[in-house]
PDB file of C-alpha atoms and ligand atoms in Angstrom:
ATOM      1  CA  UNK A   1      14.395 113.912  86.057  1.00  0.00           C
ATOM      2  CA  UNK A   2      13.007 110.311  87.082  1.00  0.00           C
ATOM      3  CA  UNK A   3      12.001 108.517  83.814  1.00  0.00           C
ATOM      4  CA  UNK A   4       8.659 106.566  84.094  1.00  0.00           C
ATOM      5  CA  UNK A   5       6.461 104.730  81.192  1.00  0.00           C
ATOM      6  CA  UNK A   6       4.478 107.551  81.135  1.00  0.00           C
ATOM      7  CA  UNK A   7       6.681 110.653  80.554  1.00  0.00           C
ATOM      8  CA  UNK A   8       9.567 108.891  79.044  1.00  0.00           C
ATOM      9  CA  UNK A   9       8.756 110.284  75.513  1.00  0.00           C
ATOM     10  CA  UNK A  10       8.157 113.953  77.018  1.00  0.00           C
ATOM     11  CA  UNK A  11       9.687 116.503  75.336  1.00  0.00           C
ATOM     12  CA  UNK A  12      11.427 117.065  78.908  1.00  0.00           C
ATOM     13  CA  UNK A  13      12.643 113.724  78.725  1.00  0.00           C
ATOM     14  CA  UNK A  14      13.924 113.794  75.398  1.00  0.00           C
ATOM     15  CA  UNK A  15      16.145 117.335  75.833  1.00  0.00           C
ATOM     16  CA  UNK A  16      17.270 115.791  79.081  1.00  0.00           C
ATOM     17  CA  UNK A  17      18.355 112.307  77.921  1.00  0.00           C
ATOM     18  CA  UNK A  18      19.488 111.000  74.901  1.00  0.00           C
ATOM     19  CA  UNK A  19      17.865 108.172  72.979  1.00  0.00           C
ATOM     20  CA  UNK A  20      19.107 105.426  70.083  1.00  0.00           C
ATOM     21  CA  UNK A  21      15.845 107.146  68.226  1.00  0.00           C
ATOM     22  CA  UNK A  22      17.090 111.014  68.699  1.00  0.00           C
ATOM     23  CA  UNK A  23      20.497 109.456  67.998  1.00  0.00           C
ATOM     24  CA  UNK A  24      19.383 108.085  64.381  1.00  0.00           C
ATOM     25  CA  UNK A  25      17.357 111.836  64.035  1.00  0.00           C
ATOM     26  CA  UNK A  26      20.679 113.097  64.522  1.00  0.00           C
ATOM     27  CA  UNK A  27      23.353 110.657  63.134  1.00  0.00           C
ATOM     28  CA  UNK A  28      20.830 108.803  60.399  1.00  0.00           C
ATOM     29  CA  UNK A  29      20.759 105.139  59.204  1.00  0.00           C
ATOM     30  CA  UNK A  30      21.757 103.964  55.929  1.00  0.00           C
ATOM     31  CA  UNK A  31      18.169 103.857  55.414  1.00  0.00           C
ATOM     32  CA  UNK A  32      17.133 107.226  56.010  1.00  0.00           C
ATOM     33  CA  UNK A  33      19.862 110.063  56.054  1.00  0.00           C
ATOM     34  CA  UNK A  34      20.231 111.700  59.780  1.00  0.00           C
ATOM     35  CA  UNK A  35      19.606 115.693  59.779  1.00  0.00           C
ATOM     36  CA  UNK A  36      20.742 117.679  62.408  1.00  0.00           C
ATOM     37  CA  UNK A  37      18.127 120.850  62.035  1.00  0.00           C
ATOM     38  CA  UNK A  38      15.244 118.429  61.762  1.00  0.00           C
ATOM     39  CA  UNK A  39      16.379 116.557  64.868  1.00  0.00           C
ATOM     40  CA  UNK A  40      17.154 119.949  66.766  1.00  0.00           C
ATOM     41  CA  UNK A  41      13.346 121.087  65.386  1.00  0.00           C
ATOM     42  CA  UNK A  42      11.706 117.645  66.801  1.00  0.00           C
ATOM     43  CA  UNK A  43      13.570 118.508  70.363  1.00  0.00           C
ATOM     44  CA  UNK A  44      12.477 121.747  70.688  1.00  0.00           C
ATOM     45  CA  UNK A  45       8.765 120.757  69.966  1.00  0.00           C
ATOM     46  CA  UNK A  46       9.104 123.498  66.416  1.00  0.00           C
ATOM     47  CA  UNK A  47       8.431 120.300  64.047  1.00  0.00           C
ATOM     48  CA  UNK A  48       5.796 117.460  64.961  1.00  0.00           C
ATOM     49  CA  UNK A  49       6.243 114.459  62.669  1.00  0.00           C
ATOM     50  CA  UNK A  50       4.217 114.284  59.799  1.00  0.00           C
ATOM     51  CA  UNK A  51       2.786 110.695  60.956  1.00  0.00           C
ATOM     52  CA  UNK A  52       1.732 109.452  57.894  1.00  0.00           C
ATOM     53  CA  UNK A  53      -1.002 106.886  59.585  1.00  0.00           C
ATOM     54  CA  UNK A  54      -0.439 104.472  56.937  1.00  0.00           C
ATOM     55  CA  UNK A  55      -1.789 101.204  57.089  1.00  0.00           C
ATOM     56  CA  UNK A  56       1.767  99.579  57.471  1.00  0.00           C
ATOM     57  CA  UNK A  57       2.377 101.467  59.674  1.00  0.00           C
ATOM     58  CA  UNK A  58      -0.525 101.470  62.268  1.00  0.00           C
ATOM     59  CA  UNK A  59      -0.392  97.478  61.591  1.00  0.00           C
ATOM     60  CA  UNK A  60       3.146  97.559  63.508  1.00  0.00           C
ATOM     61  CA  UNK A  61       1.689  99.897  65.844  1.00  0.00           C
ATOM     62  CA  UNK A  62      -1.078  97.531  66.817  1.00  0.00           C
ATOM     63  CA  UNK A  63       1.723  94.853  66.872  1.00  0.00           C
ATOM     64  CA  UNK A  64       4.254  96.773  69.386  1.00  0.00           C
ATOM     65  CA  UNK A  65       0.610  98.035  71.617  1.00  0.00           C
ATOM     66  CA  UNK A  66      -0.035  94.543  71.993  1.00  0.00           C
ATOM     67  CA  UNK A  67       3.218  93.316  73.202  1.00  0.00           C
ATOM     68  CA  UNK A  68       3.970  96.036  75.392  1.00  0.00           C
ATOM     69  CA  UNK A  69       0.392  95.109  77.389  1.00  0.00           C
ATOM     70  CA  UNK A  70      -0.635  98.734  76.224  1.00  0.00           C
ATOM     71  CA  UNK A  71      -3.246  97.724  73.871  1.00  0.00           C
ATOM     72  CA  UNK A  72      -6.223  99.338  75.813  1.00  0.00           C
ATOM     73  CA  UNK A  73      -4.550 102.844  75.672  1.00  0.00           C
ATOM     74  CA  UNK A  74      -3.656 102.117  71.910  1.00  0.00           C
ATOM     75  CA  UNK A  75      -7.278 101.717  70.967  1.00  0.00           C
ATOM     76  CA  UNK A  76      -8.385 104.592  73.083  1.00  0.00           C
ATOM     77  CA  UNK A  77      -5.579 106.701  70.781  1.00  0.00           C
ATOM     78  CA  UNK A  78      -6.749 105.146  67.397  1.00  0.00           C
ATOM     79  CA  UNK A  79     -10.649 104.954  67.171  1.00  0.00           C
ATOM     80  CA  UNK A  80     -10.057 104.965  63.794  1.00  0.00           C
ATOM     81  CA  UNK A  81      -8.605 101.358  63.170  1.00  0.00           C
ATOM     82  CA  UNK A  82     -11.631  99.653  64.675  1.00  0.00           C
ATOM     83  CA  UNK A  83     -15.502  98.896  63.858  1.00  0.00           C
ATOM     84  CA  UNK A  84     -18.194  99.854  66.145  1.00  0.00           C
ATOM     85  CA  UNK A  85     -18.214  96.807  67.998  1.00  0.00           C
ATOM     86  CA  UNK A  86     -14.701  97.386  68.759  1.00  0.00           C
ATOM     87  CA  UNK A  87     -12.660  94.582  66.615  1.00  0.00           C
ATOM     88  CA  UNK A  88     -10.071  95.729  63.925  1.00  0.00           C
ATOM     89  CA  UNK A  89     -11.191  96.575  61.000  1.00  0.00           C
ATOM     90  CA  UNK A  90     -10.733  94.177  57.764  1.00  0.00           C
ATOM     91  CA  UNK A  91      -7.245  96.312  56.393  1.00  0.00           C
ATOM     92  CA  UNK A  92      -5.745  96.010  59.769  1.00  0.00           C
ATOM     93  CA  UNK A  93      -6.799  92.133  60.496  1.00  0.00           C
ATOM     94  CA  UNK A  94      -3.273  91.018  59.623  1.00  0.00           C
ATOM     95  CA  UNK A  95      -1.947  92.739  62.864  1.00  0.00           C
ATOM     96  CA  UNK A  96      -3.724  89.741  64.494  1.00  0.00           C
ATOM     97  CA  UNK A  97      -2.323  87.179  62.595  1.00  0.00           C
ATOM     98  CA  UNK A  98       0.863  88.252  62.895  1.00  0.00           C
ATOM     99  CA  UNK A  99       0.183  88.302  66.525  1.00  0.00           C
ATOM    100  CA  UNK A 100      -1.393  84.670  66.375  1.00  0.00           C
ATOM    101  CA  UNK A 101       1.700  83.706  64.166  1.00  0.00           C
ATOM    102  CA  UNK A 102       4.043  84.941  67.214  1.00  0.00           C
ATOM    103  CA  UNK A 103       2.639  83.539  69.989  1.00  0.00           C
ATOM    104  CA  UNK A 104       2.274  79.694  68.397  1.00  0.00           C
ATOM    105  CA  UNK A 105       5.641  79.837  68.502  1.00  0.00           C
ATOM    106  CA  UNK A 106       6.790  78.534  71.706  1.00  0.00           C
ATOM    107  CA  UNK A 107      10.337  79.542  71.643  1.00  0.00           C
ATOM    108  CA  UNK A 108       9.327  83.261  70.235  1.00  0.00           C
ATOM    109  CA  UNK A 109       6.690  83.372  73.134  1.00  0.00           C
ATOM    110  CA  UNK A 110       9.718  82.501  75.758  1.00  0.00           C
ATOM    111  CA  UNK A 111      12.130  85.352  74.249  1.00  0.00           C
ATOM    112  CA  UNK A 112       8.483  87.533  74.650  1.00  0.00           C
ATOM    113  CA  UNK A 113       8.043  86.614  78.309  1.00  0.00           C
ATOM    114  CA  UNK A 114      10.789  88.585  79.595  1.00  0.00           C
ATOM    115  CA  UNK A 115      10.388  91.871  81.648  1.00  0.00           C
ATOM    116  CA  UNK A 116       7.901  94.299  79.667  1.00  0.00           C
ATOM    117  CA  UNK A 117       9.085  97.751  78.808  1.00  0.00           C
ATOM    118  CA  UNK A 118      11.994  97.980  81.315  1.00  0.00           C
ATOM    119  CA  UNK A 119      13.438 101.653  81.321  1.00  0.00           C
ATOM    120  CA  UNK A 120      17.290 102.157  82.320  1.00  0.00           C
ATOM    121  CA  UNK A 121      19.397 105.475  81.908  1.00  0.00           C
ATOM    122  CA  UNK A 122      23.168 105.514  81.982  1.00  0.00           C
ATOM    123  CA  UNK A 123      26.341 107.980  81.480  1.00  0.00           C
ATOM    124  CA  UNK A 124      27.839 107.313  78.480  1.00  0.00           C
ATOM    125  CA  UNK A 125      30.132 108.962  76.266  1.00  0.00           C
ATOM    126  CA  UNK A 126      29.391 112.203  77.598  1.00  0.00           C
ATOM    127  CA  UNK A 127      25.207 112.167  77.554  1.00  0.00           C
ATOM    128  CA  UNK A 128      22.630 110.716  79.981  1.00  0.00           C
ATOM    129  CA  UNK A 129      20.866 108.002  77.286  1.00  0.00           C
ATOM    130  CA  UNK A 130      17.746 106.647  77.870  1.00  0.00           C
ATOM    131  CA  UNK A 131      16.255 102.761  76.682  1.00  0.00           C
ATOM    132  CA  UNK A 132      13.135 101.003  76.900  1.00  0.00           C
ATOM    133  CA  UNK A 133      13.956  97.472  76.559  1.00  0.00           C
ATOM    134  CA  UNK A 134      10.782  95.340  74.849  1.00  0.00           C
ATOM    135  CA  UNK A 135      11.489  92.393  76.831  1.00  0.00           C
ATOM    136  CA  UNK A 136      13.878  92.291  79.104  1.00  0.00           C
ATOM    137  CA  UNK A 137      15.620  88.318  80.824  1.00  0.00           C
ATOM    138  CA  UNK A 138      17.879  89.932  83.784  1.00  0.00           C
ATOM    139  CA  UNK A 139      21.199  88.035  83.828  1.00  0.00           C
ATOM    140  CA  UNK A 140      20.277  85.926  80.592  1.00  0.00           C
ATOM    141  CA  UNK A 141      19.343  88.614  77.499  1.00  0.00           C
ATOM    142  CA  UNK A 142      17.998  92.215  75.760  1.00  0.00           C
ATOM    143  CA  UNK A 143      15.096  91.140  73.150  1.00  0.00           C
ATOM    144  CA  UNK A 144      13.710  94.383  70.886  1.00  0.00           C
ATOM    145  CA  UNK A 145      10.716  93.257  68.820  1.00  0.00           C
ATOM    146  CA  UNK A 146      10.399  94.302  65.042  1.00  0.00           C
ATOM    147  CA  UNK A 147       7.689  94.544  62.800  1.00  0.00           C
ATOM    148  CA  UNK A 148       9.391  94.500  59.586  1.00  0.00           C
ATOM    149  CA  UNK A 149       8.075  94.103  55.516  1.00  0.00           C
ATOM    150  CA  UNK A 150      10.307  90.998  55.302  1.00  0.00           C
ATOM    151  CA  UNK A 151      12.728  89.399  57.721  1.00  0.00           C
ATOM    152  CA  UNK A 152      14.963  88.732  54.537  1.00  0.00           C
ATOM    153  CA  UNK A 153      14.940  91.844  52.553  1.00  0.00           C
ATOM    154  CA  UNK A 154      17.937  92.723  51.145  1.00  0.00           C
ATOM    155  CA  UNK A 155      18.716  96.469  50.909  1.00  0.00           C
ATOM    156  CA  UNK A 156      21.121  98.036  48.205  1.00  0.00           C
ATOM    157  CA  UNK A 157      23.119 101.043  48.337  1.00  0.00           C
ATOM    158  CA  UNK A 158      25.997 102.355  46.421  1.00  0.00           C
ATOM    159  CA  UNK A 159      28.512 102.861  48.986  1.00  0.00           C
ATOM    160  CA  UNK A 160      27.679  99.828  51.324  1.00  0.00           C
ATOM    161  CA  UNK A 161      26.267  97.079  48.975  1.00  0.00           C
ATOM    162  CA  UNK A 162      23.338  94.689  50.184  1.00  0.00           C
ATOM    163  CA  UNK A 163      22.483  94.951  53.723  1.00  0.00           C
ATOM    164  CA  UNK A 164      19.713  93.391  56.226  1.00  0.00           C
ATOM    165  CA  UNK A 165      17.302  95.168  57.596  1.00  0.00           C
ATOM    166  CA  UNK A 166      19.057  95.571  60.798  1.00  0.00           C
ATOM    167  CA  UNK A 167      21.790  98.061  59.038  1.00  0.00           C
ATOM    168  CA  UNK A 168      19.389  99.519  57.353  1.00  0.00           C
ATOM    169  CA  UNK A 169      17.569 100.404  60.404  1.00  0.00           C
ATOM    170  CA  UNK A 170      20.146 100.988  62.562  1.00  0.00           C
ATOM    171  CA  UNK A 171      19.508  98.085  65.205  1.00  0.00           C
ATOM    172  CA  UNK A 172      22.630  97.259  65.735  1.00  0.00           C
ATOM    173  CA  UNK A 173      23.221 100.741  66.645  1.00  0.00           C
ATOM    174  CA  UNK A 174      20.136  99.866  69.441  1.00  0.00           C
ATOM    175  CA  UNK A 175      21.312  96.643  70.209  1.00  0.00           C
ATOM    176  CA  UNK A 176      25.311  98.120  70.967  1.00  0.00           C
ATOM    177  CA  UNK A 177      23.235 100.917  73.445  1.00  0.00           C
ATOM    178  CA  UNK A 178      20.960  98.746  74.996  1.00  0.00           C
ATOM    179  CA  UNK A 179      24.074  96.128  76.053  1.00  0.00           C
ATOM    180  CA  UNK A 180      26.043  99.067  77.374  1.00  0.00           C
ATOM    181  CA  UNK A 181      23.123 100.785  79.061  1.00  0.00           C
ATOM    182  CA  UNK A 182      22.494  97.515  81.063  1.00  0.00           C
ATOM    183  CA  UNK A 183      26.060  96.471  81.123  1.00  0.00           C
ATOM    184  CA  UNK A 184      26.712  99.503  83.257  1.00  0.00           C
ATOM    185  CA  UNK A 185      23.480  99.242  85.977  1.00  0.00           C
ATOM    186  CA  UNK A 186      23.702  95.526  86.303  1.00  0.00           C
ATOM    187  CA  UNK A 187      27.523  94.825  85.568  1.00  0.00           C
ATOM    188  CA  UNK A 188      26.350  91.970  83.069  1.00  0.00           C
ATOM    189  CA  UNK A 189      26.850  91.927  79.628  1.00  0.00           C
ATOM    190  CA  UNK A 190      24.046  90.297  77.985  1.00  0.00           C
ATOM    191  CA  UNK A 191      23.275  88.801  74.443  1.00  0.00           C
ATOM    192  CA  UNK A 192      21.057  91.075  72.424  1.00  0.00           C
ATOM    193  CA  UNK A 193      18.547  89.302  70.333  1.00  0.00           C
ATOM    194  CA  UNK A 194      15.620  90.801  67.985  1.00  0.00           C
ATOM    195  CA  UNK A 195      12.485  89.117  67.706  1.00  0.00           C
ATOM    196  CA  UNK A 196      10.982  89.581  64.094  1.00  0.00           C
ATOM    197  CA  UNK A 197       7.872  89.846  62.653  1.00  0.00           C
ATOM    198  CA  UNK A 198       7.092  90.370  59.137  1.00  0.00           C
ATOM    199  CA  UNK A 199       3.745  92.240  57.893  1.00  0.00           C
ATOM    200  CA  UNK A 200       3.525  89.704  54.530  1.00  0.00           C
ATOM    201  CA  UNK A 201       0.608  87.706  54.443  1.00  0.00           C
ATOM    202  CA  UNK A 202       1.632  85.232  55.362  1.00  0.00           C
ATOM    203  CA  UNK A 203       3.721  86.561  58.296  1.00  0.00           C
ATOM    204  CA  UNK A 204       7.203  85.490  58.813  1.00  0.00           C
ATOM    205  CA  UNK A 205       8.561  85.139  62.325  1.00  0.00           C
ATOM    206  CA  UNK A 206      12.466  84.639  63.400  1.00  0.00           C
ATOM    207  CA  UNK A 207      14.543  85.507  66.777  1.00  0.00           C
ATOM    208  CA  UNK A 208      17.921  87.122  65.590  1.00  0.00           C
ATOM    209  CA  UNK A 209      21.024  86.598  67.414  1.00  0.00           C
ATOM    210  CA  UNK A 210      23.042  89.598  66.876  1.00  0.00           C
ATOM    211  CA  UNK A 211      26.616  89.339  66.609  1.00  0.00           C
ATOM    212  CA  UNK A 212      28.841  90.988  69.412  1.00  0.00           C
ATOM    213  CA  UNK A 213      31.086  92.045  66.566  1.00  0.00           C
ATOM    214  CA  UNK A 214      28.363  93.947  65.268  1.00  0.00           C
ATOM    215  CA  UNK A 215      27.592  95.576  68.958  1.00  0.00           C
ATOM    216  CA  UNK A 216      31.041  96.345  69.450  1.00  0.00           C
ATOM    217  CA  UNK A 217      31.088  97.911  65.762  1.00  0.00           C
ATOM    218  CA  UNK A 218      28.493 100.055  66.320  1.00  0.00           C
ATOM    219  CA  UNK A 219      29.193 101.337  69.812  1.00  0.00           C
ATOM    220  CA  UNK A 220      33.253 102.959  68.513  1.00  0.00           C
ATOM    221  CA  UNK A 221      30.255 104.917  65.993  1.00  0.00           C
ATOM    222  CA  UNK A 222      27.962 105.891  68.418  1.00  0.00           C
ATOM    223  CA  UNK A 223      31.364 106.716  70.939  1.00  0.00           C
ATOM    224  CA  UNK A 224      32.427 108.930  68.153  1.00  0.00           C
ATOM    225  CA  UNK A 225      29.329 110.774  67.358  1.00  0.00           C
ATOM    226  CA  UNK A 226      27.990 111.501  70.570  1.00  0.00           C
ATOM    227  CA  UNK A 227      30.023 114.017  71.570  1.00  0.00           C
ATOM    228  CA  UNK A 228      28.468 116.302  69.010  1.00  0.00           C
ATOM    229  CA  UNK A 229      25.130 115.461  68.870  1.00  0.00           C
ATOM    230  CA  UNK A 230      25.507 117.038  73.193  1.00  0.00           C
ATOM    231  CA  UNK A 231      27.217 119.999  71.732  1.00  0.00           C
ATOM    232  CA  UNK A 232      24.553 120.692  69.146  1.00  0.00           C
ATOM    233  CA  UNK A 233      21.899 119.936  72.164  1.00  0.00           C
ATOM    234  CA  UNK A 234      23.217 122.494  74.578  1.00  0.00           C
ATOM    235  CA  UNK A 235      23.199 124.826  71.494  1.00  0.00           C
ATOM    236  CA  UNK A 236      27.175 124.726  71.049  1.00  0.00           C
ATOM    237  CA  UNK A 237      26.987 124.146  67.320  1.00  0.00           C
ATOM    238  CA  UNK A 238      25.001 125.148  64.592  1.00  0.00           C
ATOM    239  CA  UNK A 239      23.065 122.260  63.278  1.00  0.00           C
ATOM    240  CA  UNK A 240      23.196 121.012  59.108  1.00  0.00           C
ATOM    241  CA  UNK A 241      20.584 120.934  56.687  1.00  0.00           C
ATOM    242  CA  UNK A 242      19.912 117.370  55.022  1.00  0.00           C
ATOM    243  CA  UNK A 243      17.850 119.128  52.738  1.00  0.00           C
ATOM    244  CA  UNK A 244      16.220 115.813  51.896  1.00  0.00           C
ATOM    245  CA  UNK A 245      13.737 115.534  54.845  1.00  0.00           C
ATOM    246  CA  UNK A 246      10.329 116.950  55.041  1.00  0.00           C
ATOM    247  CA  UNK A 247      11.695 119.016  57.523  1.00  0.00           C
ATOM    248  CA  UNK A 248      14.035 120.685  55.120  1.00  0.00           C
ATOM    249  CA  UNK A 249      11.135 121.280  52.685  1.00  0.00           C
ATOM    250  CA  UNK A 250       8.871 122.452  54.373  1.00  0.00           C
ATOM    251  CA  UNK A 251      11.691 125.222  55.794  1.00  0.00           C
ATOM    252  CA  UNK A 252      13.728 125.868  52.902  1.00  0.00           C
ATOM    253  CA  UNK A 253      14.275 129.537  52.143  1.00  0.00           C
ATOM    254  CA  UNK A 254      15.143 129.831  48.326  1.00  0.00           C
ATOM    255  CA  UNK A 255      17.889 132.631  48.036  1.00  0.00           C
ATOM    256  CA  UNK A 256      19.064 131.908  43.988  1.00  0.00           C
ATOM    257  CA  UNK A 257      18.628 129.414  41.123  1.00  0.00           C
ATOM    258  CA  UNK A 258      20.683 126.341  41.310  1.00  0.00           C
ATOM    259  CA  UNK A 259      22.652 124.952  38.121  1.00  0.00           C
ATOM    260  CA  UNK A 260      20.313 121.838  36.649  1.00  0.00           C
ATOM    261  CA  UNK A 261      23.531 119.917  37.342  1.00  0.00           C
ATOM    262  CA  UNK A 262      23.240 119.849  40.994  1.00  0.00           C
ATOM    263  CA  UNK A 263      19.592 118.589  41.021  1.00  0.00           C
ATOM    264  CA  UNK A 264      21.261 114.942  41.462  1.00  0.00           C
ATOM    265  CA  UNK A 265      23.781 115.277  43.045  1.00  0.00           C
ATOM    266  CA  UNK A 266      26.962 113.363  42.842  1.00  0.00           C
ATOM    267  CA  UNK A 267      25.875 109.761  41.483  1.00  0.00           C
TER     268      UNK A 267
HETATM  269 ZN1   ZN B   1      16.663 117.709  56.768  1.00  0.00          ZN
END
């Protein structure tokens, strides 16, 4: 199958090809737990995404339409977000300043102006992945752009400690794909940056150099884990229950009571 911009996020294209998105469905992020019946479910077109439009979110939307050059077909998609005489409305005006914020930034603008939406596939540890790189500087760099709620917020867990929003996320797991991906069509291993925008309001901008320790880190993961997630693709395995998602609630079959002391968990 020959990838394009517009059926790269067919349902074909997703059972045929393996994405860093499917792959954190799959494999999770420290920020939200992976699940492999919920990511099976998505494939297979049995689960559509509750998309919760909320205003956050359809802020970063706006954000991402706009810097992909696909704002036209975003507006056509989401009459909702705008008064009749076609600007945004009021609870959606920060999408432009963050916009405005980005652009008077010269050197933001210059990691921007690379190659829009550049698709590559690849072989790689046993699937056929898929990227769509944001902005793309052949020979020099990979830039992803990110809406985020701060570019400094500090994320706890138990297990891990504090962590940016990039391990919470999983971008380094995007940024370690996208290198490889590229590395093997164009033989060049490039820097991988992010370009951040926070939705605050006063919105805070900042390009992020990511470390190649980091990439490298996160590719031995993704080299470990990819294996399965082809097995449980072609059908090979039988796919766990995070019973934590939506997914898993909505599906959950209750066979007995459980004891009160495994409500929580271990803590
Ligand atoms: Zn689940």
């Amino acid at each position: 199958m020959l990838l394009t911009s517009e059926n790269y996020y067919s349902q074909e294209a997703n059972r045929d090809y393996l994405s860093v998105s499917q792959y954190k469905d799959f494999m999770g992020t420290y920020g939200k737990p992976g699940c492999e019946e919920y990511a099976l479910a998505k494939l297979n077109g049995t689960w559509a995404e509750n998309m919760e439009d909320s205003d956050a979110l359809m802020v970063g939307s706006y954000v991402d339409a706009h810097f992909e050059g696909t704002l036209d077909v975003f507006k056509a998609q989401h009459p909702c977000m705008f008064k009749k005489d076609g600007t945004l409305m009021a609870k959606y005006l920060r999408a432009n300043e963050m916009i405005q914020r980005c652009e008077r930034d010269e050197l933001f603008s210059q990691f921007m102006s690379g190659q829009k939406q550049v698709i590559m596939t690849a072989d790689l540890f046993g699937a056929k992945w898929k990227i769509k790189i944001d902005s793309y500087h052949p020979d020099k760099c990979i830039v992803d752009l990110k809406t985020c709620q701060s570019v400094s917020k500090v994320f706890y867990h138990p297990d891990t400690g504090h962590l940016n929003f990039l391990d919470e996320w999983g971008y380094y797991i995007q940024g370690a794909v996208y290198q490889k991906v590229v590395e093997i069509n164009t033989g060049k291993k490039l820097p991988f940056f992010i370009a951040a925008v926070s939705k605050e309001k006063e919105p805070e901008i900042q390009l992020i150099a990511v470390e190649q320790s980091k990439l490298d880190e996160a590719l031995v993961n993704v080299e470990r884990n990819t294996p399965k997630i082809v097995a449980l693709k072609a059908g090979r395995y039988t796919p766990m229950r995070c019973e934590q998602c939506d997914y898993c609630k909505h599906t959950r079959v209750l066979k007995s009571p459980i004891w009160s002391s495994a409500l929580i968990g271990e803590v």
